[in-house]
Coordinates of C-alpha atoms in Angstrom, one line a residue:
M166 CA 15.6 -17.4 17.9
D167 CA 18.1 -14.6 18.3
Q168 CA 16.7 -11.4 16.8
R169 CA 20.1 -9.9 16.9
S170 CA 21.1 -12.2 14.0
A171 CA 20.7 -11.2 10.3
P172 CA 21.4 -14.4 8.4
I173 CA 21.4 -13.0 4.8
Y174 CA 23.5 -10.0 5.7
E175 CA 26.0 -12.2 7.6
A176 CA 26.2 -14.7 4.6
L177 CA 26.9 -11.8 2.2
E178 CA 29.7 -10.5 4.5
R179 CA 31.3 -14.0 4.6
L180 CA 31.1 -14.2 0.8
R181 CA 32.7 -10.8 0.5
A182 CA 35.6 -11.9 2.7
E183 CA 36.2 -15.0 0.6
R184 CA 37.1 -13.0 -2.6
I185 CA 35.3 -15.3 -4.9
V186 CA 36.0 -15.0 -8.7
H187 CA 32.7 -14.5 -10.4
F188 CA 31.8 -16.1 -13.7
D189 CA 28.1 -15.7 -13.1
V190 CA 25.6 -12.9 -13.3
P191 CA 25.2 -10.0 -12.8
G192 CA 27.4 -8.8 -15.6
H193 CA 28.6 -5.7 -13.9
K194 CA 31.0 -8.0 -11.9
G195 CA 30.8 -6.2 -8.6
G196 CA 30.7 -2.8 -10.3
R197 CA 33.9 -3.1 -12.4
G198 CA 31.8 -3.4 -15.6
N199 CA 29.9 -0.1 -15.0
K200 CA 32.0 2.6 -13.5
E201 CA 29.3 5.3 -13.5
L202 CA 26.8 3.1 -11.7
T203 CA 29.5 2.1 -9.1
E204 CA 30.3 5.8 -8.5
F205 CA 26.6 6.5 -8.0
L206 CA 25.7 3.6 -5.7
G207 CA 29.0 2.8 -4.2
E208 CA 31.4 -0.2 -4.5
K209 CA 30.0 -2.0 -1.5
C210 CA 26.5 -1.9 -2.8
L211 CA 27.5 -3.3 -6.2
K212 CA 29.5 -6.1 -4.7
A213 CA 26.5 -7.1 -2.6
D214 CA 24.3 -7.3 -5.8
V215 CA 25.0 -10.9 -6.5
N216 CA 23.2 -14.0 -7.9
S217 CA 21.7 -16.9 -5.9
M218 CA 24.4 -19.5 -5.1
K219 CA 24.7 -22.2 -2.5
P220 CA 26.1 -20.1 0.3
L221 CA 23.4 -17.5 -0.2
D222 CA 20.4 -19.9 -0.6
N223 CA 17.6 -19.4 -3.1
L224 CA 14.4 -17.4 -2.4
N225 CA 12.2 -19.7 -4.5
H226 CA 13.4 -22.8 -2.5
P227 CA 15.0 -21.6 0.7
V228 CA 16.8 -24.1 2.8
S229 CA 19.5 -22.2 4.7
V230 CA 20.1 -18.5 5.3
I231 CA 17.0 -17.2 3.6
K232 CA 14.9 -19.8 5.4
D233 CA 16.5 -18.7 8.7
A234 CA 15.8 -15.0 7.9
Q235 CA 12.2 -15.7 7.1
L236 CA 11.8 -17.7 10.4
L237 CA 13.2 -14.8 12.3
A238 CA 10.8 -12.4 10.6
A239 CA 7.9 -14.8 11.3
E240 CA 8.8 -14.8 15.0
A241 CA 9.2 -11.0 15.1
F242 CA 5.8 -10.4 13.6
G243 CA 4.0 -13.2 15.5
A244 CA 3.3 -15.2 12.3
H245 CA 3.3 -18.9 11.7
S246 CA 5.4 -18.4 8.5
C247 CA 6.8 -15.6 6.5
F248 CA 7.8 -15.0 2.9
F249 CA 10.2 -12.4 1.7
I250 CA 8.8 -10.5 -1.4
V251 CA 11.0 -8.6 -3.8
N252 CA 8.3 -7.7 -6.3
G253 CA 6.7 -5.1 -4.0
T254 CA 3.6 -5.6 -1.8
T255 CA 1.7 -5.8 -5.1
A256 CA 3.0 -9.4 -5.4
A257 CA 2.2 -10.1 -1.8
V258 CA -1.5 -9.0 -2.2
Q259 CA -1.8 -11.0 -5.4
A260 CA -0.3 -14.1 -3.7
M261 CA -2.9 -13.7 -0.9
V262 CA -5.9 -13.5 -3.2
M263 CA -4.6 -16.2 -5.6
S264 CA -3.9 -18.6 -2.7
A265 CA -7.3 -18.1 -1.2
C266 CA -9.5 -18.1 -4.3
K267 CA -9.7 -20.0 -7.5
A268 CA -11.5 -19.0 -10.7
G269 CA -15.2 -18.4 -10.1
E270 CA -14.9 -18.3 -6.3
K271 CA -16.1 -15.2 -4.4
I272 CA -14.1 -12.9 -2.2
L273 CA -15.6 -10.1 -0.1
M274 CA -13.6 -6.8 -0.2
P275 CA -14.1 -3.1 0.0
R276 CA -14.0 -1.3 -3.4
N277 CA -11.3 1.2 -2.1
V278 CA -8.6 -1.5 -2.5
H279 CA -5.3 -1.0 -4.1
I280 CA -5.2 -1.8 -7.8
S281 CA -3.0 -4.9 -7.0
A282 CA -6.0 -6.6 -5.4
I283 CA -8.2 -6.1 -8.5
N284 CA -5.3 -7.1 -10.7
A285 CA -5.3 -10.4 -8.7
L286 CA -8.9 -10.9 -9.6
I287 CA -8.0 -10.5 -13.3
L288 CA -5.2 -13.0 -13.0
S289 CA -7.1 -15.6 -10.9
G290 CA -10.7 -15.2 -12.1
A291 CA -12.0 -14.8 -8.6
V292 CA -15.3 -12.9 -8.3
P293 CA -15.4 -9.7 -6.1
V294 CA -18.3 -9.0 -3.8
Y295 CA -17.8 -5.3 -2.9
I296 CA -18.7 -4.0 0.5
D297 CA -19.3 -0.3 0.5
P298 CA -16.8 1.3 3.0
G299 CA -18.8 4.5 3.2
I300 CA -17.6 8.1 2.9
D301 CA -16.7 10.8 5.3
K302 CA -18.2 13.8 3.5
R303 CA -16.1 16.3 5.3
L304 CA -12.8 14.6 4.5
G305 CA -13.9 13.2 1.2
I306 CA -12.4 9.8 2.0
A307 CA -13.6 6.2 2.0
L308 CA -13.6 4.6 5.5
G309 CA -13.1 1.2 6.9
M310 CA -15.3 -1.9 6.9
S311 CA -18.3 -1.9 9.2
V312 CA -18.8 -5.1 11.0
D313 CA -22.6 -5.0 10.2
D314 CA -21.8 -4.7 6.5
V315 CA -19.3 -7.5 6.7
K316 CA -21.9 -9.7 8.5
R317 CA -24.5 -8.9 5.9
G318 CA -22.0 -9.7 3.1
I319 CA -21.3 -13.1 4.7
E320 CA -24.9 -13.9 5.1
E321 CA -25.7 -13.0 1.5
N322 CA -22.6 -14.8 0.1
P323 CA -22.1 -17.9 2.4
D324 CA -20.1 -19.5 -0.4
A325 CA -17.4 -16.8 -0.4
K326 CA -13.9 -18.2 0.3
A327 CA -12.2 -15.1 1.8
I328 CA -12.5 -11.5 3.0
L329 CA -9.9 -8.9 2.1
V330 CA -9.5 -5.9 4.5
N331 CA -7.5 -2.7 4.1
N332 CA -5.9 -2.1 7.5
P333 CA -4.9 0.7 7.8
T334 CA -6.1 2.6 4.8
Y335 CA -3.7 5.1 3.2
Y336 CA -5.2 7.8 5.4
G337 CA -4.8 5.8 8.7
I338 CA -8.4 4.5 9.1
C339 CA -8.7 1.0 10.8
S340 CA -11.5 -1.5 10.9
N341 CA -12.6 -3.7 13.7
L342 CA -10.2 -6.4 12.6
K343 CA -10.6 -8.8 15.5
E344 CA -14.4 -9.0 15.1
I345 CA -14.2 -9.3 11.3
V346 CA -11.8 -12.2 11.7
Q347 CA -14.1 -14.0 14.2
L348 CA -17.1 -13.5 11.9
A349 CA -15.2 -14.9 8.9
H350 CA -13.7 -17.9 10.7
N351 CA -17.2 -18.8 12.1
H352 CA -18.2 -19.1 8.4
N353 CA -15.0 -20.9 7.3
M354 CA -13.7 -18.0 5.4
L355 CA -10.1 -16.8 5.3
V356 CA -9.2 -13.2 6.3
L357 CA -6.6 -11.5 4.1
V358 CA -5.2 -8.1 5.3
D359 CA -3.6 -5.6 3.0
E360 CA -1.4 -4.2 5.8
A361 CA 0.9 -2.3 3.4
H362 CA 0.9 0.8 5.7
G363 CA 0.9 -1.0 9.0
T364 CA 4.4 -2.5 9.6
H365 CA 4.8 -0.4 12.8
F366 CA 1.6 -1.9 14.3
Y367 CA 3.8 -4.9 15.3
F368 CA 6.4 -3.0 17.2
G369 CA 4.9 0.3 18.6
E370 CA 3.0 0.9 21.8
N371 CA -0.7 1.8 21.8
M372 CA -1.0 1.0 18.1
P373 CA -4.1 -0.4 16.4
V374 CA -4.2 -4.2 16.5
S375 CA -2.0 -5.9 13.9
A376 CA -3.3 -8.5 11.4
M377 CA -1.5 -11.4 13.0
R378 CA -2.5 -10.4 16.5
A379 CA -6.1 -10.2 15.4
G380 CA -5.9 -13.8 14.1
A381 CA -5.9 -13.0 10.3
D382 CA -4.8 -15.8 8.0
M383 CA -2.5 -13.7 5.7
A384 CA -1.2 -10.2 5.7
S385 CA 0.9 -8.3 3.2
V386 CA 3.3 -5.9 4.9
S387 CA 5.2 -3.1 3.1
M388 CA 8.4 -3.2 5.1
H389 CA 9.8 -0.4 2.9
K390 CA 7.0 2.0 3.7
T391 CA 7.3 2.3 7.5
G392 CA 9.7 -0.5 8.4
G393 CA 13.0 0.8 7.0
S394 CA 13.8 -1.6 4.2
L395 CA 14.5 -0.7 0.5
T396 CA 11.8 0.2 -1.9
Q397 CA 10.1 -2.8 -3.4
S398 CA 10.8 -5.1 -0.5
S399 CA 7.9 -6.6 1.4
L400 CA 6.7 -9.5 3.6
L401 CA 3.8 -11.9 3.3
L402 CA 2.8 -13.2 6.7
C403 CA 0.8 -16.4 7.2
G404 CA -1.2 -17.8 10.1
E405 CA -1.3 -21.4 11.3
N406 CA -4.3 -22.4 9.2
V407 CA -2.6 -21.6 5.9
N408 CA -0.8 -24.2 3.8
S409 CA 2.5 -22.2 3.5
N410 CA 3.9 -24.7 1.0
Y411 CA 1.0 -24.0 -1.4
V412 CA 1.4 -20.2 -0.8
R413 CA 5.1 -20.5 -1.8
Q414 CA 4.0 -22.1 -5.1
I415 CA 1.5 -19.3 -5.7
I416 CA 4.2 -16.7 -5.0
G417 CA 6.4 -18.4 -7.6
L418 CA 3.8 -17.8 -10.3
T419 CA 4.5 -14.0 -10.3
Q420 CA 7.7 -13.4 -8.3
T421 CA 11.1 -13.1 -10.1
T422 CA 13.5 -16.1 -10.0
S423 CA 16.4 -13.5 -9.8
A424 CA 15.8 -12.1 -6.4
S425 CA 17.8 -9.0 -5.5
Y426 CA 20.1 -9.6 -2.5
L427 CA 20.1 -5.9 -1.8
L428 CA 16.3 -6.1 -1.2
L429 CA 16.6 -9.4 0.8
T430 CA 19.4 -8.0 3.0
S431 CA 17.4 -4.8 3.6
L432 CA 14.4 -6.9 4.8
D433 CA 16.8 -8.9 7.1
L434 CA 18.4 -5.8 8.6
A435 CA 15.1 -3.9 8.9
R436 CA 13.5 -6.8 10.8
K437 CA 16.5 -6.9 13.1
N438 CA 16.3 -3.1 13.7
L439 CA 12.6 -3.2 14.4
S440 CA 13.0 -6.2 16.7
L441 CA 15.7 -4.5 18.8
N442 CA 14.7 -0.8 18.6
G443 CA 11.1 -0.8 17.3
K444 CA 9.4 0.6 20.4
E445 CA 11.7 3.6 20.5
I446 CA 11.5 4.2 16.7
I447 CA 7.7 4.2 16.7
N448 CA 7.4 6.3 19.8
R449 CA 9.6 8.9 18.2
T450 CA 7.5 8.7 15.0
V451 CA 4.3 9.3 17.0
E452 CA 5.9 12.2 18.8
L453 CA 6.8 14.0 15.6
A454 CA 3.4 13.3 13.9
E455 CA 1.4 14.4 16.9
Y456 CA 3.4 17.7 17.2
A457 CA 3.0 18.3 13.5
R458 CA -0.8 17.6 13.7
K459 CA -1.3 20.0 16.6
E460 CA 0.7 22.8 14.9
I461 CA -1.0 22.4 11.5
N462 CA -4.5 22.4 13.1
S463 CA -3.6 25.7 14.8
L464 CA -3.0 27.4 11.4
G465 CA -6.7 27.3 10.4
G466 CA -7.9 26.2 7.1
Y467 CA -6.3 22.7 7.4
Y468 CA -7.6 19.7 9.3
A469 CA -5.0 17.2 10.3
F470 CA -7.3 14.5 11.5
S471 CA -6.7 11.8 14.1
R472 CA -8.4 9.5 16.7
E473 CA -11.3 12.0 17.2
L474 CA -12.8 10.4 14.1
V475 CA -13.2 7.0 15.8
N476 CA -16.8 5.8 15.9
N477 CA -16.3 2.2 16.8
D478 CA -17.9 1.2 13.5
N479 CA -16.3 1.9 10.1
I480 CA -13.6 4.0 11.9
Y481 CA -12.7 1.6 14.7
D482 CA -9.3 2.9 15.3
F483 CA -6.8 5.4 13.8
D484 CA -3.1 5.2 13.0
V485 CA -1.6 8.3 14.7
T486 CA 1.7 8.0 12.8
K487 CA -0.3 9.1 9.6
L488 CA -0.1 12.8 9.0
S489 CA -3.2 13.1 6.8
V490 CA -4.3 16.7 6.3
N491 CA -7.6 17.8 4.7
T492 CA -7.1 21.0 2.6
R493 CA -10.7 21.8 1.4
D494 CA -11.3 24.8 3.7
T495 CA -8.3 26.6 2.1
G496 CA -10.1 26.3 -1.2
L497 CA -7.2 24.2 -2.5
T498 CA -7.3 20.5 -3.5
G499 CA -4.7 18.2 -1.9
I500 CA -3.0 17.8 -5.3
E501 CA -2.6 21.6 -5.6
V502 CA -1.0 21.8 -2.2
Y503 CA 1.2 18.8 -3.1
D504 CA 2.5 20.5 -6.2
I505 CA 3.1 23.9 -4.5
L506 CA 5.0 22.2 -1.6
R507 CA 7.2 20.4 -4.1
D508 CA 7.7 23.1 -6.7
E509 CA 8.0 26.2 -4.5
Y510 CA 9.2 24.9 -1.1
G511 CA 11.2 21.8 -2.0
I512 CA 9.0 19.6 0.2
Q513 CA 7.9 16.2 -1.1
V514 CA 4.9 14.6 0.6
E515 CA 3.6 11.2 -0.1
F516 CA 0.6 12.2 -2.2
G517 CA -2.2 14.7 -2.7
D518 CA -5.7 13.8 -3.8
L519 CA -8.7 16.0 -4.4
C520 CA -9.2 16.7 -0.7
N521 CA -6.1 15.8 1.3
I522 CA -2.4 15.4 1.5
L523 CA -0.5 12.7 3.3
A524 CA 2.9 13.3 4.8
I525 CA 4.8 10.2 5.8
V526 CA 6.5 10.8 9.1
S527 CA 9.2 8.5 10.6
A528 CA 11.9 8.6 13.2
G529 CA 14.3 9.4 10.4
D530 CA 12.8 12.9 10.2
R531 CA 14.2 15.8 12.1
A532 CA 12.3 18.5 14.0
M533 CA 13.6 21.2 11.7
E534 CA 12.0 19.4 8.7
I535 CA 8.7 19.2 10.5
E536 CA 8.9 22.9 11.2
R537 CA 9.6 23.5 7.6
L538 CA 6.5 21.7 6.5
I539 CA 4.3 23.6 9.0
S540 CA 5.8 26.9 7.9
A541 CA 5.2 26.1 4.2
L542 CA 1.6 25.1 4.8
Y543 CA 1.1 28.4 6.6
E544 CA 2.6 30.3 3.7
I545 CA 0.5 28.4 1.1
K546 CA -2.6 29.2 3.0
R547 CA -1.7 32.9 3.2
L548 CA -0.7 33.2 -0.5
Y549 CA -3.0 30.8 -2.3
S550 CA -6.2 30.2 -0.3
R551 CA -9.5 31.0 -1.9
E552 CA -13.2 30.3 -1.4
P553 CA -13.9 26.5 -1.6
A554 CA -17.0 27.0 -3.9
G555 CA -17.3 24.4 -6.6
M556 CA -14.9 21.9 -5.1
L557 CA -15.7 18.2 -5.2
D558 CA -16.1 16.8 -1.7
Y559 CA -15.3 13.1 -2.2
N560 CA -12.5 10.8 -3.4
Y561 CA -14.6 7.6 -3.8
I562 CA -17.5 6.6 -6.0
N563 CA -19.4 3.5 -5.3
P564 CA -19.2 1.3 -8.4
H565 CA -21.9 -0.3 -10.5
V566 CA -20.4 -3.7 -11.4
V567 CA -21.6 -5.3 -14.6
Y568 CA -19.0 -7.9 -15.3
T569 CA -16.1 -9.5 -13.3
P570 CA -12.8 -7.7 -13.7
Q571 CA -11.3 -10.7 -15.6
K572 CA -14.3 -11.0 -18.0
A573 CA -14.2 -7.3 -18.8
F574 CA -10.4 -7.1 -19.1
Y575 CA -10.2 -9.9 -21.6
S576 CA -13.3 -9.1 -23.6
S577 CA -13.6 -7.6 -27.0
K578 CA -13.3 -3.8 -26.6
K579 CA -13.5 -0.6 -28.6
M580 CA -11.9 2.8 -28.0
M581 CA -14.1 5.8 -27.7
P582 CA -13.9 9.4 -26.3
L583 CA -14.1 9.4 -22.5
K584 CA -16.6 12.4 -22.6
C585 CA -19.0 10.3 -24.7
S586 CA -18.7 7.0 -22.7
K587 CA -21.6 7.5 -20.2
G588 CA -23.5 4.2 -19.8
E589 CA -20.7 2.1 -21.3
V590 CA -18.8 -0.6 -19.3
S591 CA -15.2 0.1 -18.8
G592 CA -12.7 -2.4 -20.2
E593 CA -9.7 -0.9 -18.3
F594 CA -8.6 0.9 -15.2
V595 CA -8.6 4.6 -14.4
M596 CA -6.8 5.6 -11.2
A597 CA -4.9 8.4 -9.6
Y598 CA -1.4 7.4 -8.4
P599 CA -0.6 7.6 -5.6
P600 CA -2.6 6.1 -3.9
G601 CA -3.4 3.6 -6.6
I602 CA -7.0 3.1 -5.8
P603 CA -9.0 2.7 -9.0
I604 CA -11.7 5.4 -9.8
L605 CA -12.9 2.9 -12.4
A606 CA -12.1 -0.8 -12.8
P607 CA -12.8 -3.2 -15.7
G608 CA -16.4 -4.3 -15.7
E609 CA -17.8 -1.2 -14.0
R610 CA -20.4 1.1 -15.5
I611 CA -19.2 4.5 -16.6
T612 CA -21.5 7.2 -15.1
E613 CA -21.7 11.0 -15.6
E614 CA -20.4 11.4 -12.0
I615 CA -17.3 9.3 -12.8
I616 CA -16.6 11.2 -16.0
D617 CA -16.9 14.6 -14.2
Y618 CA -14.6 13.3 -11.4
I619 CA -11.9 12.2 -13.9
F620 CA -11.9 15.5 -15.8
Y621 CA -11.9 17.5 -12.5
A622 CA -9.0 15.4 -11.2
K623 CA -7.1 16.0 -14.5
D624 CA -7.7 19.7 -14.3
K625 CA -6.4 19.9 -10.8
G626 CA -3.2 18.1 -11.7
S627 CA -3.7 14.5 -10.5
L628 CA -1.6 11.9 -12.2
L629 CA -4.2 9.6 -13.8
M630 CA -3.1 6.3 -15.3
G631 CA -4.3 2.8 -16.2
T632 CA -5.7 3.5 -19.7
Q633 CA -4.0 2.6 -23.0
D634 CA -4.5 6.2 -24.0
M635 CA -1.8 8.0 -22.0
K636 CA -3.6 11.3 -22.3
L637 CA -6.8 9.8 -21.0
E638 CA -8.9 11.4 -23.7
N639 CA -10.2 8.0 -24.8
I640 CA -11.2 4.9 -23.0
L641 CA -11.6 1.2 -23.9
V642 CA -15.2 0.0 -23.3
V643 CA -16.6 -3.5 -23.5
E644 CA -18.3 -4.3 -26.9
G645 CA -21.8 -5.7 -26.9

């Protein structure tokens, strides 16, 4: 196939030239019905926001231009088939889990998964078997999946249908994906990869192995994160052993029937750009990230970590495009540095947690902006650093699972003060967003350690969500 082609984009351009009179949705009629929105987004953007019609195909049953665009993407990513997702990578993760597991069937996964994976368990009724990813005490982060732990999990649960792997994690940690795939396939289990932060693995040089190259069965890829498409657009990649027609039906359970052509076109053009220019784009990204890492480490107090962490076990590889910076030696939590960068220096990083910040670097950044970040971190250390006494040194707590997420979520529940909930079983989520990894999930025992962690995170300024009580003073617990 010709990777220079962009079938959806080209179809939209043809449609625009035909000057069709529209008596269909959307009601803004190419922007004429909403002047302020048109002035904000631009007339060309509003005219491209159209409804499914024969010349533009239909995402739920693609037979022409969307089908061609998905085939091009499958080829570019080395997949057997590909689905365009417009409900975010959340929908792609849920489709993977729901395609692989039915109610009551087991799935092996690390507990530091994104909330979308646990939500998929609530929707499907699949039963999680959590594999402890381990913690780096210095960095306070959960790591990857150890092959030995995966092997043990398979041996103890030979009836499991699938294994879900985060690769890379938000912080750039990668597991030994090839060996995990081989282990799983030897036991007739599918391998699902949450590859939300790994789009660039398919196009850069000297990158960690991609899910499709490792032989995984499905991978969810956030094209909007590092691939250049619009926010909320994503891909679901499938290997040759997956029934793609069944996967399409599963996607249809949760994905909109009114797909945005702005999102679809952005996926089409982002794939084209990566196919033609990906190597140069990723090389430039690595160059900027490595320079920033070196300079930040020279400041003292911060630790911008990289491949020196690799231990060929639960840190099998590292994504060097990730500018993850540990802040503990400055006496400041990551969320405190995050807030100061935004409020006082006009710099927005991806997130701050209790120990780290993450700055997303891409070829779209400029050297002067990298220098501005480095200078700001120096100033923050000079003005705000303090002794790190009393700081928490972890971002992950290994859970005590009492009930499956689905059973707990749909059970009879009662509200009670969080501070008095020790020993109860949670009936809802508590998580810091970003990154969206639950501190507490439905069905897990509430411990004193978890309560202390939540109040500490609140005090430091983390955005905590997931509970019905928006102030997170109370929590729903399972009755009985």
